[in-house]
Every structure is written in structure tokens, then in C-alpha cells.
PDB file of C-alpha atoms in Angstrom:
ATOM      1  CA  UNK R   1       0.000   0.000   0.000  1.00  0.00           C
ATOM      2  CA  UNK R   2       2.778   2.446   0.841  1.00  0.00           C
ATOM      3  CA  UNK R   3       4.371   1.812  -2.552  1.00  0.00           C
ATOM      4  CA  UNK R   4       1.123   2.583  -4.381  1.00  0.00           C
ATOM      5  CA  UNK R   5       0.764   5.877  -2.462  1.00  0.00           C
ATOM      6  CA  UNK R   6       4.382   6.788  -3.149  1.00  0.00           C
ATOM      7  CA  UNK R   7       3.965   5.946  -6.837  1.00  0.00           C
ATOM      8  CA  UNK R   8       0.904   8.182  -7.048  1.00  0.00           C
ATOM      9  CA  UNK R   9       2.704  11.084  -5.374  1.00  0.00           C
ATOM     10  CA  UNK R  10       5.773  10.541  -7.572  1.00  0.00           C
ATOM     11  CA  UNK R  11       3.605  10.518 -10.701  1.00  0.00           C
ATOM     12  CA  UNK R  12       1.784  13.725  -9.661  1.00  0.00           C
ATOM     13  CA  UNK R  13       5.060  15.498  -8.875  1.00  0.00           C
ATOM     14  CA  UNK R  14       6.549  14.526 -12.236  1.00  0.00           C
ATOM     15  CA  UNK R  15       3.401  15.595 -14.048  1.00  0.00           C
ATOM     16  CA  UNK R  16       3.479  19.024 -12.384  1.00  0.00           C
ATOM     17  CA  UNK R  17       7.249  19.574 -12.634  1.00  0.00           C
ATOM     18  CA  UNK R  18       6.904  22.083 -15.484  1.00  0.00           C
ATOM     19  CA  UNK R  19       4.545  24.184 -13.312  1.00  0.00           C
ATOM     20  CA  UNK R  20       7.090  24.204 -10.466  1.00  0.00           C
ATOM     21  CA  UNK R  21       9.734  25.336 -12.969  1.00  0.00           C
ATOM     22  CA  UNK R  22       7.479  28.090 -14.320  1.00  0.00           C
ATOM     23  CA  UNK R  23       6.395  29.298 -10.877  1.00  0.00           C
ATOM     24  CA  UNK R  24       9.964  29.190  -9.582  1.00  0.00           C
ATOM     25  CA  UNK R  25      11.279  31.125 -12.557  1.00  0.00           C
ATOM     26  CA  UNK R  26       8.563  33.777 -12.291  1.00  0.00           C
ATOM     27  CA  UNK R  27       9.086  34.207  -8.543  1.00  0.00           C
ATOM     28  CA  UNK R  28      12.846  34.580  -8.996  1.00  0.00           C
ATOM     29  CA  UNK R  29      12.291  37.183 -11.724  1.00  0.00           C
ATOM     30  CA  UNK R  30       9.735  39.058  -9.594  1.00  0.00           C
ATOM     31  CA  UNK R  31      12.084  38.887  -6.600  1.00  0.00           C
ATOM     32  CA  UNK R  32      14.931  40.381  -8.633  1.00  0.00           C
ATOM     33  CA  UNK R  33      12.675  43.098 -10.071  1.00  0.00           C
ATOM     34  CA  UNK R  34      11.398  43.965  -6.580  1.00  0.00           C
ATOM     35  CA  UNK R  35      14.959  43.983  -5.230  1.00  0.00           C
ATOM     36  CA  UNK R  36      15.874  46.482  -7.952  1.00  0.00           C
ATOM     37  CA  UNK R  37      12.975  48.752  -6.982  1.00  0.00           C
ATOM     38  CA  UNK R  38      12.612  48.489  -3.222  1.00  0.00           C
ATOM     39  CA  UNK R  39      10.514  51.655  -2.984  1.00  0.00           C
ATOM     40  CA  UNK R  40       7.867  50.240  -5.318  1.00  0.00           C
ATOM     41  CA  UNK R  41       8.037  46.913  -3.505  1.00  0.00           C
ATOM     42  CA  UNK R  42       7.403  48.668  -0.181  1.00  0.00           C
ATOM     43  CA  UNK R  43       4.479  50.542  -1.705  1.00  0.00           C
ATOM     44  CA  UNK R  44       3.119  47.216  -2.942  1.00  0.00           C
ATOM     45  CA  UNK R  45       3.345  45.790   0.580  1.00  0.00           C
ATOM     46  CA  UNK R  46       1.502  48.807   2.002  1.00  0.00           C
ATOM     47  CA  UNK R  47      -1.299  48.625  -0.564  1.00  0.00           C
ATOM     48  CA  UNK R  48      -1.600  44.851  -0.074  1.00  0.00           C
ATOM     49  CA  UNK R  49      -1.767  45.428   3.687  1.00  0.00           C
ATOM     50  CA  UNK R  50      -4.490  48.055   3.166  1.00  0.00           C
ATOM     51  CA  UNK R  51      -6.509  45.824   0.857  1.00  0.00           C
ATOM     52  CA  UNK R  52      -6.322  42.871   3.245  1.00  0.00           C
ATOM     53  CA  UNK R  53      -7.318  45.057   6.189  1.00  0.00           C
ATOM     54  CA  UNK R  54     -10.372  46.367   4.308  1.00  0.00           C
ATOM     55  CA  UNK R  55     -11.368  42.853   3.205  1.00  0.00           C
ATOM     56  CA  UNK R  56     -10.966  41.704   6.808  1.00  0.00           C
ATOM     57  CA  UNK R  57     -13.143  44.602   7.951  1.00  0.00           C
ATOM     58  CA  UNK R  58     -15.896  43.745   5.505  1.00  0.00           C
ATOM     59  CA  UNK R  59     -15.774  40.094   6.596  1.00  0.00           C
ATOM     60  CA  UNK R  60     -16.007  41.145  10.261  1.00  0.00           C
ATOM     61  CA  UNK R  61     -19.061  43.289   9.554  1.00  0.00           C
ATOM     62  CA  UNK R  62     -20.726  40.526   7.526  1.00  0.00           C
ATOM     63  CA  UNK R  63     -19.983  38.051  10.329  1.00  0.00           C
ATOM     64  CA  UNK R  64     -21.364  40.485  12.898  1.00  0.00           C
ATOM     65  CA  UNK R  65     -24.770  40.593  11.291  1.00  0.00           C
ATOM     66  CA  UNK R  66     -24.979  37.143   9.666  1.00  0.00           C
ATOM     67  CA  UNK R  67     -23.377  34.878  12.273  1.00  0.00           C
ATOM     68  CA  UNK R  68     -23.291  36.487  15.700  1.00  0.00           C
ATOM     69  CA  UNK R  69     -26.141  37.576  17.930  1.00  0.00           C
ATOM     70  CA  UNK R  70     -26.448  39.781  20.980  1.00  0.00           C
ATOM     71  CA  UNK R  71     -23.678  41.912  22.437  1.00  0.00           C
ATOM     72  CA  UNK R  72     -20.887  40.127  20.578  1.00  0.00           C
ATOM     73  CA  UNK R  73     -22.381  41.298  17.294  1.00  0.00           C
ATOM     74  CA  UNK R  74     -21.442  44.909  18.000  1.00  0.00           C
ATOM     75  CA  UNK R  75     -17.922  43.990  19.053  1.00  0.00           C
ATOM     76  CA  UNK R  76     -17.377  42.259  15.702  1.00  0.00           C
ATOM     77  CA  UNK R  77     -18.910  45.228  13.881  1.00  0.00           C
ATOM     78  CA  UNK R  78     -16.589  47.655  15.715  1.00  0.00           C
ATOM     79  CA  UNK R  79     -13.572  45.508  14.810  1.00  0.00           C
ATOM     80  CA  UNK R  80     -14.779  45.509  11.213  1.00  0.00           C
ATOM     81  CA  UNK R  81     -14.999  49.286  11.139  1.00  0.00           C
ATOM     82  CA  UNK R  82     -11.529  49.581  12.708  1.00  0.00           C
ATOM     83  CA  UNK R  83     -10.083  47.225  10.104  1.00  0.00           C
ATOM     84  CA  UNK R  84     -11.664  49.247   7.291  1.00  0.00           C
ATOM     85  CA  UNK R  85     -10.336  52.499   8.770  1.00  0.00           C
ATOM     86  CA  UNK R  86      -6.834  50.994   9.090  1.00  0.00           C
ATOM     87  CA  UNK R  87      -6.972  49.764   5.501  1.00  0.00           C
ATOM     88  CA  UNK R  88      -8.156  53.127   4.246  1.00  0.00           C
ATOM     89  CA  UNK R  89      -5.387  54.831   6.235  1.00  0.00           C
ATOM     90  CA  UNK R  90      -2.811  52.575   4.544  1.00  0.00           C
ATOM     91  CA  UNK R  91      -4.131  53.641   1.131  1.00  0.00           C
ATOM     92  CA  UNK R  92      -4.429  57.332   1.936  1.00  0.00           C
ATOM     93  CA  UNK R  93      -1.140  57.631   3.879  1.00  0.00           C
ATOM     94  CA  UNK R  94       1.239  54.997   2.518  1.00  0.00           C
ATOM     95  CA  UNK R  95       4.378  56.762   3.775  1.00  0.00           C
ATOM     96  CA  UNK R  96       3.100  57.057   7.346  1.00  0.00           C
ATOM     97  CA  UNK R  97       1.913  53.453   7.181  1.00  0.00           C
ATOM     98  CA  UNK R  98       5.353  52.342   5.980  1.00  0.00           C
ATOM     99  CA  UNK R  99       6.961  54.200   8.890  1.00  0.00           C
ATOM    100  CA  UNK R 100       4.585  52.605  11.411  1.00  0.00           C
ATOM    101  CA  UNK R 101       4.895  49.061  10.023  1.00  0.00           C
ATOM    102  CA  UNK R 102       8.685  49.315   9.703  1.00  0.00           C
ATOM    103  CA  UNK R 103       8.947  50.585  13.278  1.00  0.00           C
ATOM    104  CA  UNK R 104       6.771  47.718  14.524  1.00  0.00           C
ATOM    105  CA  UNK R 105       8.920  45.254  12.582  1.00  0.00           C
ATOM    106  CA  UNK R 106      12.108  46.723  14.085  1.00  0.00           C
ATOM    107  CA  UNK R 107      10.673  46.560  17.607  1.00  0.00           C
ATOM    108  CA  UNK R 108       9.601  42.937  17.070  1.00  0.00           C
ATOM    109  CA  UNK R 109      13.090  42.048  15.822  1.00  0.00           C
ATOM    110  CA  UNK R 110      14.737  43.749  18.799  1.00  0.00           C
ATOM    111  CA  UNK R 111      12.471  41.950  21.278  1.00  0.00           C
ATOM    112  CA  UNK R 112      12.955  38.642  19.446  1.00  0.00           C
ATOM    113  CA  UNK R 113      16.720  39.120  19.430  1.00  0.00           C
ATOM    114  CA  UNK R 114      16.836  39.818  23.160  1.00  0.00           C
ATOM    115  CA  UNK R 115      14.696  36.751  23.878  1.00  0.00           C
ATOM    116  CA  UNK R 116      16.954  34.536  21.737  1.00  0.00           C
ATOM    117  CA  UNK R 117      20.060  35.883  23.477  1.00  0.00           C
ATOM    118  CA  UNK R 118      18.536  35.122  26.879  1.00  0.00           C
ATOM    119  CA  UNK R 119      17.556  31.642  25.638  1.00  0.00           C
ATOM    120  CA  UNK R 120      21.100  31.062  24.401  1.00  0.00           C
ATOM    121  CA  UNK R 121      22.538  31.704  27.853  1.00  0.00           C
ATOM    122  CA  UNK R 122      19.880  29.468  29.392  1.00  0.00           C
ATOM    123  CA  UNK R 123      20.965  26.709  26.974  1.00  0.00           C
ATOM    124  CA  UNK R 124      24.690  27.298  27.498  1.00  0.00           C
ATOM    125  CA  UNK R 125      25.164  23.799  28.924  1.00  0.00           C
ATOM    126  CA  UNK R 126      23.985  22.228  25.652  1.00  0.00           C
ATOM    127  CA  UNK R 127      25.880  21.889  22.389  1.00  0.00           C
ATOM    128  CA  UNK R 128      24.820  24.330  19.704  1.00  0.00           C
ATOM    129  CA  UNK R 129      23.856  27.129  22.095  1.00  0.00           C
ATOM    130  CA  UNK R 130      26.235  29.416  20.220  1.00  0.00           C
ATOM    131  CA  UNK R 131      24.008  29.257  17.133  1.00  0.00           C
ATOM    132  CA  UNK R 132      21.082  30.463  19.193  1.00  0.00           C
ATOM    133  CA  UNK R 133      23.258  33.297  20.510  1.00  0.00           C
ATOM    134  CA  UNK R 134      24.419  34.147  16.991  1.00  0.00           C
ATOM    135  CA  UNK R 135      20.807  34.137  15.740  1.00  0.00           C
ATOM    136  CA  UNK R 136      19.751  36.397  18.618  1.00  0.00           C
ATOM    137  CA  UNK R 137      22.590  38.850  18.039  1.00  0.00           C
ATOM    138  CA  UNK R 138      21.858  38.969  14.311  1.00  0.00           C
ATOM    139  CA  UNK R 139      18.141  39.532  14.921  1.00  0.00           C
ATOM    140  CA  UNK R 140      18.846  42.223  17.533  1.00  0.00           C
ATOM    141  CA  UNK R 141      21.325  44.015  15.269  1.00  0.00           C
ATOM    142  CA  UNK R 142      18.888  43.861  12.338  1.00  0.00           C
ATOM    143  CA  UNK R 143      16.172  45.480  14.468  1.00  0.00           C
ATOM    144  CA  UNK R 144      18.560  48.175  15.699  1.00  0.00           C
ATOM    145  CA  UNK R 145      19.784  48.852  12.158  1.00  0.00           C
ATOM    146  CA  UNK R 146      16.221  49.207  10.890  1.00  0.00           C
ATOM    147  CA  UNK R 147      15.063  51.489  13.699  1.00  0.00           C
ATOM    148  CA  UNK R 148      18.146  53.753  13.519  1.00  0.00           C
ATOM    149  CA  UNK R 149      18.214  54.144   9.733  1.00  0.00           C
ATOM    150  CA  UNK R 150      16.010  57.095   8.757  1.00  0.00           C
ATOM    151  CA  UNK R 151      15.343  55.791   5.236  1.00  0.00           C
ATOM    152  CA  UNK R 152      14.436  52.249   6.284  1.00  0.00           C
ATOM    153  CA  UNK R 153      10.642  52.722   5.948  1.00  0.00           C
ATOM    154  CA  UNK R 154      11.172  53.274   2.233  1.00  0.00           C
ATOM    155  CA  UNK R 155      12.980  50.003   1.527  1.00  0.00           C
ATOM    156  CA  UNK R 156      12.813  47.474   4.388  1.00  0.00           C
ATOM    157  CA  UNK R 157       9.309  46.104   3.768  1.00  0.00           C
ATOM    158  CA  UNK R 158      10.018  45.869   0.052  1.00  0.00           C
ATOM    159  CA  UNK R 159      13.285  44.083   0.731  1.00  0.00           C
ATOM    160  CA  UNK R 160      11.519  41.517   2.922  1.00  0.00           C
ATOM    161  CA  UNK R 161       8.962  40.914   0.140  1.00  0.00           C
ATOM    162  CA  UNK R 162      11.671  40.688  -2.532  1.00  0.00           C
ATOM    163  CA  UNK R 163      13.775  38.255  -0.491  1.00  0.00           C
ATOM    164  CA  UNK R 164      10.721  36.134   0.286  1.00  0.00           C
ATOM    165  CA  UNK R 165       9.757  35.917  -3.397  1.00  0.00           C
ATOM    166  CA  UNK R 166      13.334  35.181  -4.403  1.00  0.00           C
ATOM    167  CA  UNK R 167      13.684  32.351  -1.883  1.00  0.00           C
ATOM    168  CA  UNK R 168      10.262  30.920  -2.738  1.00  0.00           C
ATOM    169  CA  UNK R 169      11.289  30.883  -6.395  1.00  0.00           C
ATOM    170  CA  UNK R 170      14.567  29.154  -5.567  1.00  0.00           C
ATOM    171  CA  UNK R 171      12.604  26.679  -3.458  1.00  0.00           C
ATOM    172  CA  UNK R 172      10.331  25.766  -6.385  1.00  0.00           C
ATOM    173  CA  UNK R 173      13.277  25.507  -8.789  1.00  0.00           C
ATOM    174  CA  UNK R 174      15.086  23.236  -6.329  1.00  0.00           C
ATOM    175  CA  UNK R 175      11.953  21.099  -6.003  1.00  0.00           C
ATOM    176  CA  UNK R 176      11.680  20.839  -9.791  1.00  0.00           C
ATOM    177  CA  UNK R 177      15.340  19.772 -10.010  1.00  0.00           C
ATOM    178  CA  UNK R 178      14.811  17.153  -7.299  1.00  0.00           C
ATOM    179  CA  UNK R 179      11.712  15.810  -9.074  1.00  0.00           C
ATOM    180  CA  UNK R 180      13.770  15.381 -12.250  1.00  0.00           C
ATOM    181  CA  UNK R 181      16.183  13.083 -10.364  1.00  0.00           C
ATOM    182  CA  UNK R 182      13.372  10.854  -9.040  1.00  0.00           C
ATOM    183  CA  UNK R 183      12.946   7.725 -11.184  1.00  0.00           C
ATOM    184  CA  UNK R 184       9.561   7.515 -12.927  1.00  0.00           C
ATOM    185  CA  UNK R 185       6.833   5.318 -11.471  1.00  0.00           C
ATOM    186  CA  UNK R 186       5.612   2.288 -13.345  1.00  0.00           C
TER     187      UNK R 186
END
């Protein structure tokens, strides 16, 4: 039974290999294009954030009046309105939104870095604790660099998007290459 399942998965992967190649190639190209225009990439992130917030707001309002009853209904409706306002704010003030989101990202990285550093010292008795320390220091320094660089709101979010797309593309291309090495199923 396991062989039959593995053969089916192998067959499906080989059938879809060309799509993994295409998707990987497109994501790598988009990642490179975004990396070359970090300002536009950041603007894209802000507008995507705004659109998702407004969609979330609409869904909250619909849920408030279609799903929930009583006092909870108004809480969901208020959250929906707040989401819509936040989304609209992102569209109407993309620069301020970029500053706010980049600052929140930097603060999260600083806090995460400090926590990892503390964890590293708690794990000092175990092998590999130095990697946790290194990760914490790198995360802390990244957060400090972002928060102390005045121009960071204009490129950091775009860089994160570009790097994510680039690595996702490489991931799909690597998967397609690995599928090519798998012997066909019979």
C-alpha cells in the first residue's frame, strides 16, 4: 500500500514539474525586479496590507450581522470598522503606514533578538547554544539597524517581500530539479 501511495505522489510530482519550474522562474524574476525597486516593492506591501485590512473589515461586519447575535455582534462590527479604517489609512497615507509598520517590525526584531540571546545563555550547557546566541545577536542588530536608519521605511518592507519571493522561487526551482532526479513510477 505504501508503494502505491508513493507511486501516485511521484507521478503527480513529475506531471506538475513544469509548473514548479514556471512558478519558480517567475518568482525569482519578480524577486529580482522587486529587489531592484525596493521603494515600489514597499508601496506594494503597504497597498496589499491596506486591501487585506479592508477585506478583513468587511468580513467582520458581515460576520457580525450574519453569524453572531447579541452583544458580541457589536464587538465584531466595531472591529470591522476599525479594520476598514486601518486599511483606508494605509491607502491614503502609505508613507506614514510604511513608517509605522517598519517601526513595529524593528521593535519585534529587537524583542525577538533579546529573547533569543537570553535563551542562548539558558541553553549554554547544551551543544549548539552558540548558534542560538548568533541568531539572537543577528536579529537584535537587524532590528537596531532598521530602527536607527532614517530611510528604512522606504525600503525594508520591500526588501523583505523581494527576499521572500526570491527564496520561494529558488525553493520551487530546487523542487523541480529534485523531481527530475526521481525515477519515474511504473
